[in-house]
Tab-separated table of C-alpha atoms in Angstrom:
chain	number	residue	atom	x	y	z
M	1	MET	CA	-12.800	207.567	159.810
M	2	PHE	CA	-12.261	203.814	159.811
M	3	PHE	CA	-11.509	202.007	163.028
M	4	ALA	CA	-8.143	200.314	162.891
M	5	THR	CA	-6.582	199.503	166.225
M	6	ALA	CA	-8.483	200.145	169.447
M	7	LEU	CA	-11.713	198.227	168.984
M	8	PRO	CA	-10.882	194.979	167.173
M	9	SER	CA	-9.332	193.696	170.396
M	10	ILE	CA	-12.747	194.034	172.064
M	11	LEU	CA	-14.895	191.304	170.552
M	12	LEU	CA	-17.960	191.558	172.708
M	13	PHE	CA	-19.515	188.408	174.057
M	14	SER	CA	-22.073	190.069	176.299
M	15	THR	CA	-23.444	193.533	176.870
M	16	ARG	CA	-25.821	195.246	179.222
M	17	PRO	CA	-27.031	198.835	178.889
M	18	TRP	CA	-26.508	201.532	181.492
M	19	LEU	CA	-29.810	203.021	182.581
M	20	ALA	CA	-30.194	205.275	185.590
M	21	ALA	CA	-33.771	205.209	186.819
M	22	ALA	CA	-34.273	208.870	187.658
M	23	ASN	CA	-36.752	210.212	190.182
M	24	GLY	CA	-37.594	206.761	191.477
M	25	ARG	CA	-38.887	205.468	188.127
M	26	ASP	CA	-38.882	201.679	188.240
M	27	GLN	CA	-37.425	199.632	185.384
M	28	GLN	CA	-39.337	196.449	186.270
M	29	PRO	CA	-42.624	195.383	184.621
M	30	PRO	CA	-45.331	197.726	185.891
M	31	ALA	CA	-48.563	197.223	187.686
M	32	PRO	CA	-51.609	198.158	185.563
M	33	SER	CA	-51.230	201.807	184.601
M	34	PRO	CA	-53.545	204.702	185.375
M	35	GLU	CA	-55.669	205.668	182.400
M	36	ASN	CA	-53.271	207.993	180.602
M	37	THR	CA	-49.920	206.901	182.005
M	38	ILE	CA	-47.641	204.701	179.951
M	39	TYR	CA	-44.497	202.888	181.024
M	40	ASN	CA	-40.952	203.305	179.735
M	41	ASP	CA	-39.321	199.882	179.320
M	42	GLN	CA	-35.563	200.636	179.395
M	43	ASN	CA	-35.845	203.412	176.777
M	44	ILE	CA	-36.557	200.639	174.234
M	45	ARG	CA	-40.351	200.562	174.114
M	46	TYR	CA	-43.302	202.460	175.574
M	47	VAL	CA	-46.027	200.385	177.118
M	48	ALA	CA	-49.714	200.869	177.876
M	49	THR	CA	-52.128	198.567	179.672
M	50	VAL	CA	-55.183	197.158	177.906
M	51	VAL	CA	-57.923	195.186	179.607
M	52	VAL	CA	-59.173	192.142	177.676
M	53	GLY	CA	-61.237	189.289	178.989
M	54	GLY	CA	-61.005	190.692	182.495
M	55	GLN	CA	-57.202	190.676	182.573
M	56	SER	CA	-54.701	193.517	182.202
M	57	ILE	CA	-52.073	193.055	179.480
M	58	ASN	CA	-49.129	195.369	178.871
M	59	VAL	CA	-48.630	196.221	175.200
M	60	THR	CA	-46.138	198.243	173.178
M	61	LEU	CA	-47.468	201.450	171.592
M	62	ASP	CA	-46.370	201.583	167.948
M	63	THR	CA	-47.133	204.539	165.678
M	64	GLY	CA	-45.330	202.689	162.873
M	65	SER	CA	-48.065	200.054	162.422
M	66	THR	CA	-51.829	199.625	162.715
M	67	ASP	CA	-52.729	196.119	163.835
M	68	MET	CA	-53.144	194.886	167.397
M	69	TRP	CA	-51.792	191.555	168.599
M	70	LEU	CA	-51.796	189.809	171.968
M	71	ASN	CA	-49.623	186.990	173.265
M	72	PRO	CA	-49.994	186.655	177.069
M	73	ARG	CA	-48.543	183.539	178.644
M	74	GLY	CA	-51.905	182.206	179.801
M	75	GLY	CA	-53.842	183.236	176.685
M	76	VAL	CA	-56.391	186.012	176.274
M	77	GLY	CA	-59.359	184.009	177.510
M	78	THR	CA	-62.624	183.544	175.651
M	79	PHE	CA	-62.959	185.406	172.349
M	80	GLU	CA	-64.681	185.136	168.980
M	81	ASP	CA	-62.224	183.453	166.594
M	82	THR	CA	-62.715	184.325	162.918
M	83	ARG	CA	-60.209	181.559	162.027
M	84	VAL	CA	-58.651	183.963	159.520
M	85	PRO	CA	-54.841	183.603	159.656
M	86	HIS	CA	-52.648	186.684	159.762
M	87	LYS	CA	-48.893	187.293	159.951
M	88	ILE	CA	-47.185	190.571	160.871
M	89	ALA	CA	-43.483	191.026	160.100
M	90	TYR	CA	-41.166	193.755	161.400
M	91	ALA	CA	-37.846	195.334	160.325
M	92	ASP	CA	-36.126	192.994	157.846
M	93	GLY	CA	-38.754	190.260	158.246
M	94	ASN	CA	-36.793	188.118	160.690
M	95	SER	CA	-39.108	189.194	163.506
M	96	TYR	CA	-42.772	188.309	163.114
M	97	ILE	CA	-45.913	186.980	164.745
M	98	ASN	CA	-48.461	184.515	163.386
M	99	GLY	CA	-51.957	183.758	164.550
M	100	THR	CA	-55.642	184.069	163.787
M	101	ILE	CA	-57.807	187.160	163.925
M	102	GLY	CA	-60.106	187.334	166.918
M	103	LEU	CA	-62.765	189.718	168.225
M	104	MET	CA	-63.289	190.707	171.851
M	105	GLN	CA	-63.873	193.644	174.188
M	106	VAL	CA	-60.786	195.817	174.659
M	107	SER	CA	-60.270	198.784	176.986
M	108	LEU	CA	-57.488	201.371	176.547
M	109	ALA	CA	-56.954	204.731	178.272
M	110	GLY	CA	-60.508	204.822	179.596
M	111	HIS	CA	-62.117	203.869	176.268
M	112	VAL	CA	-63.966	200.554	175.870
M	113	VAL	CA	-64.476	198.941	172.441
M	114	PRO	CA	-67.004	196.059	172.660
M	115	LYS	CA	-65.743	194.131	169.624
M	116	GLN	CA	-62.154	194.816	168.621
M	117	ALA	CA	-60.178	192.876	165.995
M	118	PHE	CA	-56.762	191.607	167.046
M	119	VAL	CA	-54.339	188.795	166.261
M	120	ASN	CA	-54.349	185.981	168.787
M	121	VAL	CA	-50.714	184.962	168.504
M	122	THR	CA	-49.842	181.286	168.085
M	123	GLU	CA	-46.264	181.783	166.817
M	124	ASN	CA	-43.877	184.496	167.962
M	125	VAL	CA	-40.400	184.847	166.422
M	126	ASN	CA	-38.104	187.442	168.026
M	127	GLU	CA	-41.043	189.557	169.241
M	128	ASP	CA	-41.732	187.745	172.514
M	129	GLN	CA	-41.261	190.312	175.302
M	130	CYS	CA	-43.410	188.656	177.963
M	131	GLY	CA	-40.252	188.151	179.996
M	132	HIS	CA	-40.271	191.947	180.360
M	133	GLY	CA	-43.971	191.904	181.186
M	134	VAL	CA	-44.940	193.161	177.708
M	135	CYS	CA	-47.206	190.675	175.929
M	136	GLY	CA	-48.578	192.426	172.879
M	137	LEU	CA	-48.645	195.490	170.652
M	138	ILE	CA	-51.133	198.142	169.591
M	139	GLY	CA	-50.612	199.874	166.264
M	140	LEU	CA	-51.484	203.581	166.273
M	141	GLY	CA	-51.349	204.019	162.518
M	142	PHE	CA	-53.928	204.358	159.749
M	143	ASP	CA	-56.532	201.829	158.643
M	144	ASN	CA	-55.432	200.383	155.318
M	145	PRO	CA	-57.718	198.379	153.020
M	146	ASP	CA	-54.620	197.163	151.189
M	147	GLY	CA	-52.913	195.621	154.213
M	148	GLY	CA	-53.139	194.339	157.751
M	149	ILE	CA	-56.074	192.796	159.553
M	150	GLU	CA	-58.601	194.659	157.421
M	151	LYS	CA	-57.280	193.174	154.166
M	152	ALA	CA	-56.877	189.695	155.639
M	153	LEU	CA	-60.534	189.673	156.663
M	154	SER	CA	-61.680	191.032	153.306
M	155	ASP	CA	-59.618	188.434	151.441
M	156	ALA	CA	-61.333	185.753	153.530
M	157	GLY	CA	-64.761	187.005	152.426
M	158	GLN	CA	-65.574	188.912	155.603
M	159	ASP	CA	-66.407	192.594	156.042
M	160	GLY	CA	-62.867	193.857	156.649
M	161	PRO	CA	-63.646	197.609	156.616
M	162	LYS	CA	-66.345	197.110	159.247
M	163	ILE	CA	-64.932	194.546	161.673
M	164	GLY	CA	-61.205	194.986	160.953
M	165	LYS	CA	-60.819	198.606	162.047
M	166	SER	CA	-57.956	199.604	164.286
M	167	LEU	CA	-58.560	200.187	167.978
M	168	LEU	CA	-58.157	203.938	167.506
M	169	SER	CA	-60.673	204.056	164.644
M	170	ASN	CA	-63.260	202.263	166.735
M	171	ILE	CA	-62.681	204.656	169.646
M	172	PHE	CA	-63.037	207.669	167.337
M	173	ASP	CA	-66.225	206.267	165.755
M	174	MET	CA	-67.722	205.838	169.218
M	175	ASN	CA	-66.954	209.491	170.038
M	176	PRO	CA	-67.988	211.450	166.909
M	177	ASP	CA	-68.138	214.724	168.843
M	178	LYS	CA	-64.412	214.553	169.638
M	179	GLY	CA	-61.340	215.049	167.494
M	180	ARG	CA	-59.719	212.135	165.697
M	181	PHE	CA	-56.267	212.491	167.220
M	182	PHE	CA	-54.048	211.180	169.972
M	183	ALA	CA	-51.032	212.639	171.745
M	184	LEU	CA	-47.882	211.034	173.146
M	185	SER	CA	-45.097	212.121	175.450
M	186	LEU	CA	-42.195	209.744	176.045
M	187	SER	CA	-40.023	209.783	179.161
M	188	ARG	CA	-36.248	209.333	179.378
M	189	LEU	CA	-35.029	206.978	182.093
M	190	ASP	CA	-31.387	208.038	182.220
M	191	ASP	CA	-32.110	211.724	182.790
M	192	SER	CA	-31.077	213.491	185.988
M	193	GLN	CA	-33.724	216.127	185.325
M	194	ASP	CA	-37.475	215.576	185.275
M	195	SER	CA	-38.061	214.444	181.698
M	196	ALA	CA	-41.548	214.536	180.257
M	197	PRO	CA	-43.803	211.929	181.842
M	198	ALA	CA	-44.831	209.160	179.484
M	199	THR	CA	-48.511	209.639	178.675
M	200	LEU	CA	-51.086	208.716	176.043
M	201	HIS	CA	-54.216	210.818	175.517
M	202	ILE	CA	-56.864	209.906	172.949
M	203	ALA	CA	-58.975	212.779	171.553
M	204	ASP	CA	-57.523	214.939	174.312
M	205	TYR	CA	-54.271	216.585	175.427
M	206	ASP	CA	-52.117	216.188	178.483
M	207	PRO	CA	-53.107	219.431	180.276
M	208	ARG	CA	-49.418	220.198	180.890
M	209	TYR	CA	-48.827	220.378	177.141
M	210	ALA	CA	-52.170	221.592	175.810
M	211	SER	CA	-50.455	224.512	174.047
M	212	VAL	CA	-49.325	221.990	171.424
M	213	GLN	CA	-52.625	222.608	169.637
M	214	TYR	CA	-51.309	226.039	168.611
M	215	GLU	CA	-48.081	224.658	167.123
M	216	PRO	CA	-47.646	224.385	163.319
M	217	MET	CA	-49.402	221.486	161.618
M	218	ARG	CA	-47.030	219.152	159.768
M	219	PRO	CA	-49.180	217.470	157.089
M	220	VAL	CA	-48.700	213.803	156.333
M	221	PHE	CA	-46.865	213.543	153.010
M	222	PRO	CA	-48.155	212.585	150.584
M	223	SER	CA	-51.649	213.285	151.887
M	224	ASN	CA	-52.902	209.790	150.999
M	225	LYS	CA	-50.089	208.090	152.932
M	226	THR	CA	-51.160	205.495	155.493
M	227	THR	CA	-48.150	205.980	157.771
M	228	TRP	CA	-47.059	208.950	159.903
M	229	ASP	CA	-44.677	210.408	157.305
M	230	ILE	CA	-44.055	214.163	157.180
M	231	LEU	CA	-41.623	216.569	155.535
M	232	SER	CA	-38.463	217.787	157.259
M	233	ASN	CA	-35.660	220.187	156.383
M	234	GLY	CA	-33.138	217.774	157.894
M	235	PHE	CA	-30.523	218.164	160.628
M	236	THR	CA	-28.401	220.925	162.078
M	237	VAL	CA	-25.214	219.669	163.747
M	238	ASN	CA	-23.181	222.052	165.919
M	239	GLY	CA	-24.828	224.981	164.154
M	240	TYR	CA	-24.140	223.619	160.658
M	241	HIS	CA	-27.140	222.602	158.570
M	242	LEU	CA	-26.466	219.311	156.831
M	243	PRO	CA	-27.370	219.543	153.141
M	244	LEU	CA	-29.449	216.401	152.634
M	245	THR	CA	-30.839	215.073	149.376
M	246	ALA	CA	-34.126	213.197	149.363
M	247	ASN	CA	-34.600	209.878	147.646
M	248	PRO	CA	-35.304	211.076	144.075
M	249	GLU	CA	-38.179	208.612	143.711
M	250	ASN	CA	-40.243	209.579	146.747
M	251	GLY	CA	-41.539	212.934	145.482
M	252	ALA	CA	-40.311	215.179	148.298
M	253	PRO	CA	-40.131	218.893	147.373
M	254	PRO	CA	-36.649	220.368	146.786
M	255	GLY	CA	-34.733	220.950	150.008
M	256	GLN	CA	-36.905	218.593	152.042
M	257	ILE	CA	-36.883	214.943	153.007
M	258	ILE	CA	-39.584	212.525	154.127
M	259	VAL	CA	-39.370	211.259	157.712
M	260	GLY	CA	-41.532	208.702	159.479
M	261	LEU	CA	-42.558	209.007	163.138
M	262	ASP	CA	-42.296	205.625	164.847
M	263	SER	CA	-42.732	205.219	168.605
M	264	GLY	CA	-42.070	201.498	168.203
M	265	SER	CA	-38.464	202.056	167.142
M	266	PRO	CA	-35.770	202.538	169.828
M	267	GLY	CA	-33.489	204.194	167.260
M	268	VAL	CA	-33.373	206.598	164.339
M	269	HIS	CA	-32.877	204.925	160.959
M	270	THR	CA	-31.470	206.688	157.931
M	271	ARG	CA	-28.964	206.370	155.122
M	272	PRO	CA	-25.368	205.642	156.196
M	273	GLU	CA	-24.035	208.935	154.837
M	274	ILE	CA	-26.472	210.850	157.073
M	275	ARG	CA	-25.530	208.751	160.096
M	276	ASP	CA	-21.833	209.302	159.399
M	277	ALA	CA	-22.263	213.048	158.872
M	278	ILE	CA	-23.713	213.357	162.375
M	279	TYR	CA	-21.342	211.179	164.385
M	280	SER	CA	-18.219	212.351	162.572
M	281	GLN	CA	-18.826	215.731	164.250
M	282	ILE	CA	-18.259	214.242	167.724
M	283	PRO	CA	-14.610	214.583	168.831
M	284	GLY	CA	-13.010	211.189	169.322
M	285	ALA	CA	-15.811	209.207	167.658
M	286	VAL	CA	-14.674	206.388	165.362
M	287	LEU	CA	-16.501	204.217	162.840
M	288	ALA	CA	-15.981	200.485	163.295
M	289	LYS	CA	-16.707	198.899	159.913
M	290	ASN	CA	-18.272	195.434	159.813
M	291	SER	CA	-18.039	195.302	163.576
M	292	SER	CA	-19.034	192.500	165.919
M	293	ILE	CA	-20.128	195.078	168.480
M	294	PRO	CA	-23.810	194.483	169.267
M	295	VAL	CA	-26.131	197.475	169.491
M	296	ARG	CA	-29.664	197.765	170.848
M	297	THR	CA	-31.202	199.269	167.712
M	298	TRP	CA	-31.814	197.488	164.426
M	299	ARG	CA	-29.476	198.328	161.550
M	300	LYS	CA	-28.984	197.192	157.965
M	301	ASP	CA	-25.198	196.896	158.135
M	302	GLU	CA	-22.653	195.936	160.807
M	303	ASP	CA	-21.044	199.379	161.037
M	304	VAL	CA	-20.996	200.943	164.505
M	305	TRP	CA	-19.958	204.399	165.637
M	306	VAL	CA	-18.086	204.158	168.937
M	307	VAL	CA	-18.319	207.463	170.758
M	308	PRO	CA	-16.529	208.769	173.870
M	309	CYS	CA	-19.185	208.421	176.546
M	310	ASN	CA	-18.665	211.980	177.803
M	311	ALA	CA	-18.631	213.591	174.339
M	312	SER	CA	-21.738	215.172	172.868
M	313	VAL	CA	-22.946	217.022	169.824
M	314	GLU	CA	-25.599	219.734	169.489
M	315	LEU	CA	-28.206	218.259	167.160
M	316	THR	CA	-31.530	219.731	166.091
M	317	LEU	CA	-34.133	218.344	163.728
M	318	ASP	CA	-35.604	220.984	161.481
M	319	PHE	CA	-39.190	221.325	160.280
M	320	GLY	CA	-40.031	224.455	158.328
M	321	SER	CA	-38.853	227.438	160.356
M	322	ASN	CA	-38.818	225.426	163.607
M	323	SER	CA	-35.893	223.504	165.065
M	324	TYR	CA	-36.215	220.878	167.792
M	325	PRO	CA	-33.148	220.079	169.934
M	326	VAL	CA	-32.316	216.452	170.664
M	327	HIS	CA	-30.940	215.635	174.109
M	328	PRO	CA	-27.340	214.308	173.862
M	329	LEU	CA	-28.391	211.319	175.987
M	330	ASP	CA	-30.609	210.255	173.098
M	331	LEU	CA	-27.725	210.100	170.607
M	332	THR	CA	-25.672	207.338	172.223
M	333	THR	CA	-26.316	204.256	174.319
M	334	MET	CA	-23.982	203.359	177.162
M	335	TYR	CA	-23.113	199.688	177.757
M	336	THR	CA	-21.096	197.548	180.055
M	337	VAL	CA	-19.331	195.012	177.824
M	338	THR	CA	-17.557	191.842	178.862
M	339	LYS	CA	-14.664	190.044	177.207
M	340	ASP	CA	-12.621	187.331	178.866
M	341	GLY	CA	-14.354	188.121	182.142
M	342	VAL	CA	-13.287	191.781	182.127
M	343	GLU	CA	-15.955	194.515	182.121
M	344	ARG	CA	-15.535	197.760	180.192
M	345	THR	CA	-17.781	200.715	179.384
M	346	ILE	CA	-18.582	201.665	175.797
M	347	CYS	CA	-21.020	204.045	174.045
M	348	THR	CA	-22.476	203.530	170.563
M	349	ASN	CA	-24.742	205.334	168.112
M	350	THR	CA	-28.545	205.322	168.241
M	351	ILE	CA	-28.849	206.682	164.682
M	352	THR	CA	-28.228	203.717	162.380
M	353	ASN	CA	-28.285	202.680	158.741
M	354	GLY	CA	-31.900	201.878	157.937
M	355	GLY	CA	-31.196	200.528	154.467
M	356	SER	CA	-34.256	200.830	152.258
M	357	ILE	CA	-36.392	202.158	155.098
M	358	GLY	CA	-39.778	200.516	155.254
M	359	GLY	CA	-38.751	198.051	152.549
M	360	ASN	CA	-39.696	200.528	149.819
M	361	PRO	CA	-37.014	202.267	147.717
M	362	LYS	CA	-39.564	205.003	146.937
M	363	GLY	CA	-40.355	205.531	150.605
M	364	LYS	CA	-39.160	207.742	153.427
M	365	ASP	CA	-35.605	209.020	153.890
M	366	LEU	CA	-35.507	208.670	157.670
M	367	LEU	CA	-37.386	206.952	160.443
M	368	PHE	CA	-37.552	209.069	163.600
M	369	GLY	CA	-37.969	206.736	166.545
M	370	ASP	CA	-37.796	207.297	170.280
M	371	PRO	CA	-34.469	209.233	170.366
M	372	PHE	CA	-36.288	212.097	168.627
M	373	LEU	CA	-39.778	211.574	170.035
M	374	ARG	CA	-38.556	211.856	173.636
M	375	ASN	CA	-37.757	215.496	172.890
M	376	VAL	CA	-41.224	216.603	171.772
M	377	TYR	CA	-44.834	216.248	172.819
M	378	THR	CA	-46.441	214.927	169.660
M	379	VAL	CA	-50.000	215.108	168.394
M	380	TYR	CA	-50.994	212.652	165.674
M	381	SER	CA	-54.182	213.833	163.953
M	382	PHE	CA	-56.096	211.716	161.446
M	383	GLY	CA	-57.748	214.892	160.153
M	384	ASN	CA	-61.339	215.311	159.046
M	385	SER	CA	-63.370	216.096	155.934
M	386	THR	CA	-61.620	219.455	155.482
M	387	THR	CA	-58.181	218.921	157.033
M	388	PRO	CA	-55.804	216.146	155.948
M	389	PRO	CA	-53.851	214.167	158.566
M	390	PHE	CA	-51.007	215.987	160.309
M	391	ALA	CA	-48.608	215.958	163.264
M	392	GLN	CA	-47.763	218.724	165.735
M	393	PHE	CA	-44.703	219.075	167.971
M	394	LEU	CA	-44.260	220.925	171.235
M	395	PRO	CA	-40.524	221.121	172.070
M	396	LEU	CA	-39.611	219.687	175.479
M	397	THR	CA	-35.799	219.895	175.402
M	398	ASN	CA	-33.777	223.007	176.159
M	399	ALA	CA	-30.420	222.614	174.410
M	400	SER	CA	-28.269	224.362	177.012
M	401	GLU	CA	-29.914	222.603	179.962
M	402	ALA	CA	-29.666	219.280	178.138
M	403	ALA	CA	-25.918	219.751	177.626
M	404	LYS	CA	-25.436	220.316	181.369
M	405	ASP	CA	-27.659	217.362	182.168
M	406	PHE	CA	-25.678	215.132	179.807
M	407	THR	CA	-22.360	216.047	181.409
M	408	SER	CA	-23.699	215.487	184.916
M	409	ILE	CA	-25.346	212.114	184.338
M	410	ARG	CA	-22.616	210.662	182.129
M	411	ASN	CA	-19.835	211.683	184.492
M	412	LYS	CA	-21.676	210.036	187.365
M	413	LEU	CA	-22.270	206.831	185.408
M	414	LEU	CA	-18.654	206.715	184.280
M	415	ALA	CA	-17.437	207.242	187.835
M	416	ASP	CA	-19.671	204.458	189.148
M	417	GLY	CA	-19.088	201.976	186.311
M	418	PRO	CA	-16.283	199.859	184.852
M	419	PRO	CA	-13.349	201.542	183.061
M	420	ARG	CA	-13.940	202.827	179.554
M	421	ALA	CA	-12.907	200.579	176.669
């Protein structure tokens, strides 16, 4: 459905998201975290604390990349500078950091690496979050001799495979008797119930969710992939399974699609026809084509689904014989918008058009970011000599309870906020 009359009169000059900090959770930059606790920054990014050069620095946790970079306001202190330049670009390339590769002691989640490679940032374009107290990023992906810090060092004549390893790889190498995996749970701020606490465990499980180790293994596909891509059967919307077709060039088996797991993405990115198939099932939702409405998640086009803030859809993501419900709060974002000094409330889609996801037309069909990952406790295993890399999910969302929770929290926010647009 194309938007024709109601929204064009609302050309938004400013927006601010509605977030209800449940159970006393603070939305301000945190004090240094306990070992395994991570911080939810407005449902946009998940943040851990690393210790470098005697100072604590809050960094985004990103399963969609591998490199580590730091950009604190006062600098990282004394470190060994390789003088090897390195640039990391994100999304469509308009956001990036530049700097040189350094080596220094880094501590994360109780693990200390004496000599860790990272990018000491000297130029930051659209990735500077120090105003939110977040001054860096740690990639939780695979080492890759064909990219990242490792390749940059090798190209400069240094021993990239040895000194350019990711932080996780160095931690695993220092603990050969433990498994090469980590586990994440992501909290939801605007949840009136107790959502999963946000935690990171390396080579260990959160004891509350240790049963995840008995859940089905979802192998990385293809097995030599250096990103957290796995096979999915797609979506079920209001009990109807959406028949999805994989990109014919990416090699997915019939009836399956390739999805990437990316904790660094605040949205879900897919093809526009998949996005539209989901939101068209919500009563009253309309598609605003080429809209000026700003949204919080990156998208390839300017199309925005505007959804009644109290309307929901029952969505599950399907893997093999298992289905994982997605909380309705994770499918839309609620904003206060201002035009001509008048505030209104509006809700928009979190599942957006990802274009050629990952910049590769032969790549994944979807990128599952935080709106999905908040609903599962996820293990990311790098495998071993006999088992290829895989992911495991423990479901954390009960569909019927989530529907009640959605109605309760949205009705309260609507009652307390400006009129709906």
